[in-house]
Structure formats: C-alpha cells, structure tokens
Coordinates of C-alpha atoms and ligand atoms in Angstrom, one line a residue:
M96 CA 0.0 0.0 0.0
N97 CA 1.1 3.6 -0.7
K98 CA 2.1 5.8 2.2
P99 CA -0.9 7.5 3.6
L100 CA -2.2 10.7 2.0
R101 CA -1.6 13.5 4.4
I102 CA -4.5 15.9 4.9
A103 CA -4.1 19.2 6.8
L104 CA -7.3 20.2 8.5
T105 CA -8.0 23.7 9.9
K106 CA -8.7 23.3 13.6
G107 CA -11.4 25.3 15.3
R108 CA -14.5 26.4 13.4
L109 CA -14.1 24.2 10.3
E110 CA -13.0 21.1 12.3
K111 CA -16.4 19.7 13.3
D112 CA -17.9 20.0 9.8
T113 CA -14.8 18.5 8.2
V114 CA -14.8 15.5 10.6
G115 CA -18.6 15.2 10.1
L116 CA -18.0 15.1 6.3
F117 CA -15.3 12.4 6.6
E118 CA -17.6 10.3 8.8
K119 CA -20.5 10.7 6.3
I120 CA -18.1 9.3 3.7
G121 CA -17.6 6.4 6.0
F122 CA -14.1 7.0 7.4
D123 CA -13.5 6.0 11.0
C124 CA -12.5 9.4 12.6
T125 CA -12.0 8.1 16.1
S126 CA -8.4 9.5 16.1
L127 CA -9.8 13.0 15.2
R128 CA -12.6 12.8 17.8
E129 CA -10.4 11.6 20.6
K130 CA -7.2 13.4 19.7
G131 CA -5.7 14.3 23.0
R132 CA -2.3 16.0 22.3
K133 CA -1.3 13.9 19.3
L134 CA -0.6 15.9 16.2
I135 CA -0.7 13.3 13.4
L136 CA -3.9 11.4 13.4
P137 CA -4.5 8.3 11.4
I138 CA -7.6 7.7 9.3
P139 CA -6.8 4.1 8.6
D140 CA -9.7 3.1 6.2
A141 CA -8.9 6.1 4.0
N142 CA -5.2 5.3 3.9
A143 CA -4.8 8.8 5.1
E144 CA -3.5 10.8 8.1
A145 CA -4.7 14.1 9.3
V146 CA -2.7 17.0 10.7
L147 CA -4.8 19.6 12.7
A148 CA -3.4 23.1 12.0
K149 CA -4.0 26.8 12.1
A150 CA -5.4 28.0 8.8
N151 CA -2.2 29.8 7.6
D152 CA -0.2 26.7 8.4
V153 CA -2.6 24.5 6.4
I154 CA -1.6 26.6 3.3
T155 CA 2.1 26.5 4.2
Y156 CA 2.0 22.7 4.6
V157 CA 0.1 22.1 1.3
E158 CA 2.3 24.6 -0.6
H159 CA 5.5 22.9 0.6
G160 CA 4.1 19.5 -0.2
V161 CA 4.4 18.1 3.4
C162 CA 0.6 17.7 3.2
D163 CA -1.0 16.6 0.0
I164 CA -4.4 18.0 0.7
G165 CA -5.8 20.8 2.9
V166 CA -9.2 22.0 4.1
V167 CA -9.1 25.7 4.7
G168 CA -11.3 28.8 4.5
K169 CA -11.4 31.0 1.4
D170 CA -10.5 33.9 3.7
T171 CA -7.1 32.5 4.3
I172 CA -6.6 31.4 0.7
T173 CA -7.4 34.9 -0.5
E174 CA -5.2 36.6 2.1
M175 CA -2.2 34.3 1.7
G176 CA -2.4 33.3 -2.0
G177 CA 0.1 30.6 -2.9
K178 CA 0.8 27.9 -5.5
F179 CA -1.7 25.1 -5.1
Y180 CA -5.0 23.9 -6.7
E181 CA -8.3 24.9 -5.1
L182 CA -10.6 22.0 -6.1
V183 CA -13.8 22.0 -4.0
D184 CA -16.1 24.4 -2.3
L185 CA -17.3 22.5 0.7
G186 CA -20.2 24.8 1.3
F187 CA -19.7 24.9 5.1
G188 CA -17.8 27.5 7.2
K189 CA -20.0 30.1 5.5
C190 CA -19.4 33.7 6.5
K191 CA -18.3 36.9 4.7
F192 CA -15.7 39.6 4.7
A193 CA -17.2 43.0 5.4
L194 CA -16.2 46.5 6.1
A195 CA -17.7 47.4 9.5
V196 CA -17.9 50.8 11.2
K197 CA -19.4 52.3 14.4
K198 CA -23.2 52.2 14.2
G199 CA -24.5 55.2 12.4
S200 CA -21.1 56.5 11.2
D201 CA -20.2 57.1 7.6
F202 CA -16.9 55.6 6.6
Y203 CA -16.6 57.8 3.5
S204 CA -17.4 61.1 5.1
G205 CA -14.6 63.8 5.3
F206 CA -11.5 64.1 3.2
G207 CA -8.6 62.6 5.2
V208 CA -7.1 59.2 4.5
K209 CA -9.1 56.6 6.3
T210 CA -7.6 54.1 8.7
V211 CA -8.7 50.5 8.5
A212 CA -7.8 47.8 11.1
T213 CA -7.7 44.2 10.0
K214 CA -6.1 40.8 10.4
Y215 CA -6.3 40.6 6.6
P216 CA -4.2 43.5 5.1
N217 CA -4.0 42.1 1.6
I218 CA -7.8 41.7 1.3
A219 CA -8.3 45.2 2.7
R220 CA -5.7 46.7 0.4
T221 CA -7.1 45.0 -2.7
Y222 CA -10.6 46.0 -1.8
F223 CA -9.9 49.7 -1.4
E224 CA -7.5 49.7 -4.4
S225 CA -10.4 48.4 -6.5
K226 CA -12.3 51.5 -5.4
G227 CA -9.3 53.6 -6.2
M228 CA -9.0 54.6 -2.6
D229 CA -5.9 55.2 -0.6
I230 CA -6.2 53.9 3.0
E231 CA -3.9 53.3 5.9
I232 CA -4.0 49.8 7.2
V233 CA -3.3 48.8 10.8
K234 CA -2.6 45.1 11.2
I235 CA -4.3 43.7 14.3
E236 CA -3.8 40.2 15.7
G237 CA -6.6 40.0 18.3
S238 CA -10.1 41.4 18.5
V239 CA -10.2 43.8 15.5
E240 CA -13.6 45.1 16.7
L241 CA -11.8 47.0 19.4
A242 CA -10.1 49.3 16.9
P243 CA -13.0 51.6 16.1
L244 CA -14.0 51.7 19.8
L245 CA -10.5 52.8 20.8
E246 CA -10.5 55.3 17.9
L247 CA -7.6 53.5 16.4
A248 CA -9.4 53.1 13.0
D249 CA -12.4 54.5 11.1
G250 CA -13.5 51.0 10.2
I251 CA -12.5 47.3 10.2
V252 CA -12.3 44.7 7.5
D253 CA -13.1 41.4 9.2
I254 CA -15.0 38.2 9.1
V255 CA -18.7 38.4 9.9
E256 CA -20.6 35.2 10.6
T257 CA -23.7 35.7 12.8
G258 CA -23.0 39.4 13.3
T259 CA -23.1 39.0 17.0
T260 CA -19.6 40.3 17.7
L261 CA -20.4 43.5 15.7
K262 CA -23.8 44.0 17.4
E263 CA -22.5 43.5 20.9
N264 CA -19.8 46.2 20.3
G265 CA -22.0 48.8 18.7
L266 CA -20.7 48.2 15.2
E267 CA -22.5 47.5 11.9
V268 CA -21.7 46.3 8.4
A269 CA -21.1 49.2 6.0
E270 CA -20.3 47.0 3.0
D271 CA -20.1 43.3 2.1
I272 CA -16.7 42.5 0.5
M273 CA -16.8 38.8 -0.4
P274 CA -18.5 35.5 0.7
I275 CA -16.3 32.9 2.4
S276 CA -16.6 29.1 2.8
A277 CA -14.3 26.1 3.3
R278 CA -12.3 24.8 0.3
V279 CA -10.3 21.8 -0.5
I280 CA -6.8 22.6 -1.7
V281 CA -4.2 20.2 -3.2
N282 CA -0.5 20.3 -3.6
R283 CA 0.5 20.6 -7.3
V284 CA 3.0 17.8 -7.3
S285 CA 0.8 15.5 -5.3
L286 CA -2.0 15.9 -7.8
K287 CA 0.3 14.6 -10.5
M288 CA 2.0 11.9 -8.5
R289 CA -1.0 10.6 -6.7
Q290 CA -3.7 11.6 -9.1
K291 CA -5.9 8.5 -8.7
E292 CA -6.0 8.5 -4.9
I293 CA -6.7 12.2 -4.7
E294 CA -9.4 12.1 -7.4
N295 CA -11.0 9.2 -5.5
L296 CA -11.0 11.2 -2.3
I297 CA -12.3 14.3 -4.1
N298 CA -15.1 12.3 -5.7
L299 CA -16.1 10.8 -2.3
I300 CA -16.1 14.3 -0.8
E301 CA -18.3 15.7 -3.6
E302 CA -20.7 12.8 -3.4
N303 CA -21.2 13.5 0.3
L304 CA -21.6 17.2 0.4
Ligands
PRP262 C1 -14.1 36.0 13.8 C2 -14.1 37.5 13.5 C3 -15.1 38.1 14.4 C4 -16.0 36.9 14.7 C5 -17.3 37.2 13.9 O1 -13.2 35.8 14.8 O2 -12.8 38.0 13.6 O3 -14.5 38.5 15.6 O4 -15.4 35.7 14.2 O5 -18.3 36.2 14.2 P1 -19.8 36.6 14.5 O6 -20.2 37.4 13.3 O7 -20.5 35.3 14.5 O8 -19.9 37.3 15.8 P2 -13.0 34.3 15.4 O9 -14.0 33.9 16.4 O10 -12.8 33.3 14.2 O11 -11.6 34.3 16.2 P3 -10.2 34.9 15.7 O12 -10.2 36.2 16.5 O13 -9.3 33.9 16.2 O14 -10.2 35.1 14.2

C-alpha cells in the first residue's frame, strides 16, 4: 500500500464540519474525535492521516508538499495566496468579509485618509484599491472590533458570521466584501504523482456534500 495521503485540517470552526463530512463518507475518525495532544492522526480506512493546524499553516503545509491536501477557508486562501490547486467548495464554514464601522457612522465622510484595522491586510488593500481609494492599514492580531471603539481606526475589514460580535460592540456592516466558505486545496505535485487516490477522495467528498 502507498504511504498515507496526508491531509491538513483547519482546527477550530471548520474542524467539526470536516470531521462530520469524513464520517459521512464512512471514514473512521476516532483519532480525530479523541485526539488528545497527538498531532498526526491516522484515518486508517482512507489510507490517510490528518494534521490539525491553524489556517495559515494548512496553506504552508500544502504549498510545501508536506501535506497533499488541505481544508481551509477562502478567507485565508485569498489573504495568503500561494501555489496550489483549489478544487472543491465544501459549502460549510460560510461567512463573509465585510467593512464594518461604528453604528451610524459614515466611513466615507470627510477628506482625510481613512484608517482600517484588520487581520487581513492584503484583502483590505485589494478591496480599497479596486475602489481607487488610498487607505492606511493597521494590522491587528486579536479582536479587531476594538479598533474603532478605541478610535484607532475608522473601520475594520473582518469576518462576519452571525453578526453578534459587531452588534455587541455597537458596530455594523457598512459593505459586504466577499463571501467565504471552506475549500479543499491540493499540492500541485501531489495531484500529478497521486492523481488517482486524490481524485477518488475528491469524488467521495463531492458525493457526500
Ligand atoms: C471572527 C471574526 C469576528 C467573529 C465574527 O473571529 O474576527 O471576531 O469571528 O463572528 P460573528 O459574526 O458570528 O460574531 P474568530 O472567532 O474566528 O476568532 P479569531 O479572532 O481567532 O479570528
């Protein structure tokens, strides 16, 4: 038998739906359900093993070919870019990128250069460039919603899922930027070298969405 296909899974929000999908396919995901502190988790009946990783690392592992396949959000794919194939939209992990501001405020009023706080500087820059607008970007690692409240920024570019975080902090969506959902990405060389196995897995995934 070939060495197991290695799949990088984004831990956190997408984890439960991804494991659910694998179980729907019929894979025994005991190792993923009872993972403890182990980092490489076998999925024996798929001849695969899973690595649970942060979204950015999923892309890094797949780009470098240390994982053949990854499951990661379109948000991270768009922000990081990279050389890999994006093959399937899994349809879960749905949310959106939006520009949000303090409730009732007009982001575009006044003449000064606007400041936008975000964890996603590339997405923010591209969005405002497409409008021909020069903005200052402040990269934030933690709760971006704090930035307008602290008067650090005029607005934020961030992920909105239920809208609860915005609402509880007196913010509102000013503009939708793009929809987001979980995607399957594949290393370019892996797709050539292990085409059949990967295609089989992709087919199983698509049949069980
Ligand atoms: C994201 C995003 C918002 C929140 C929006 O953060 O940055 O803070 O979700 O969700 P809501 O619209 O349902 O309230 P996440 O919880 O993923 O944590 P993070 O700060 O680690 O990105």
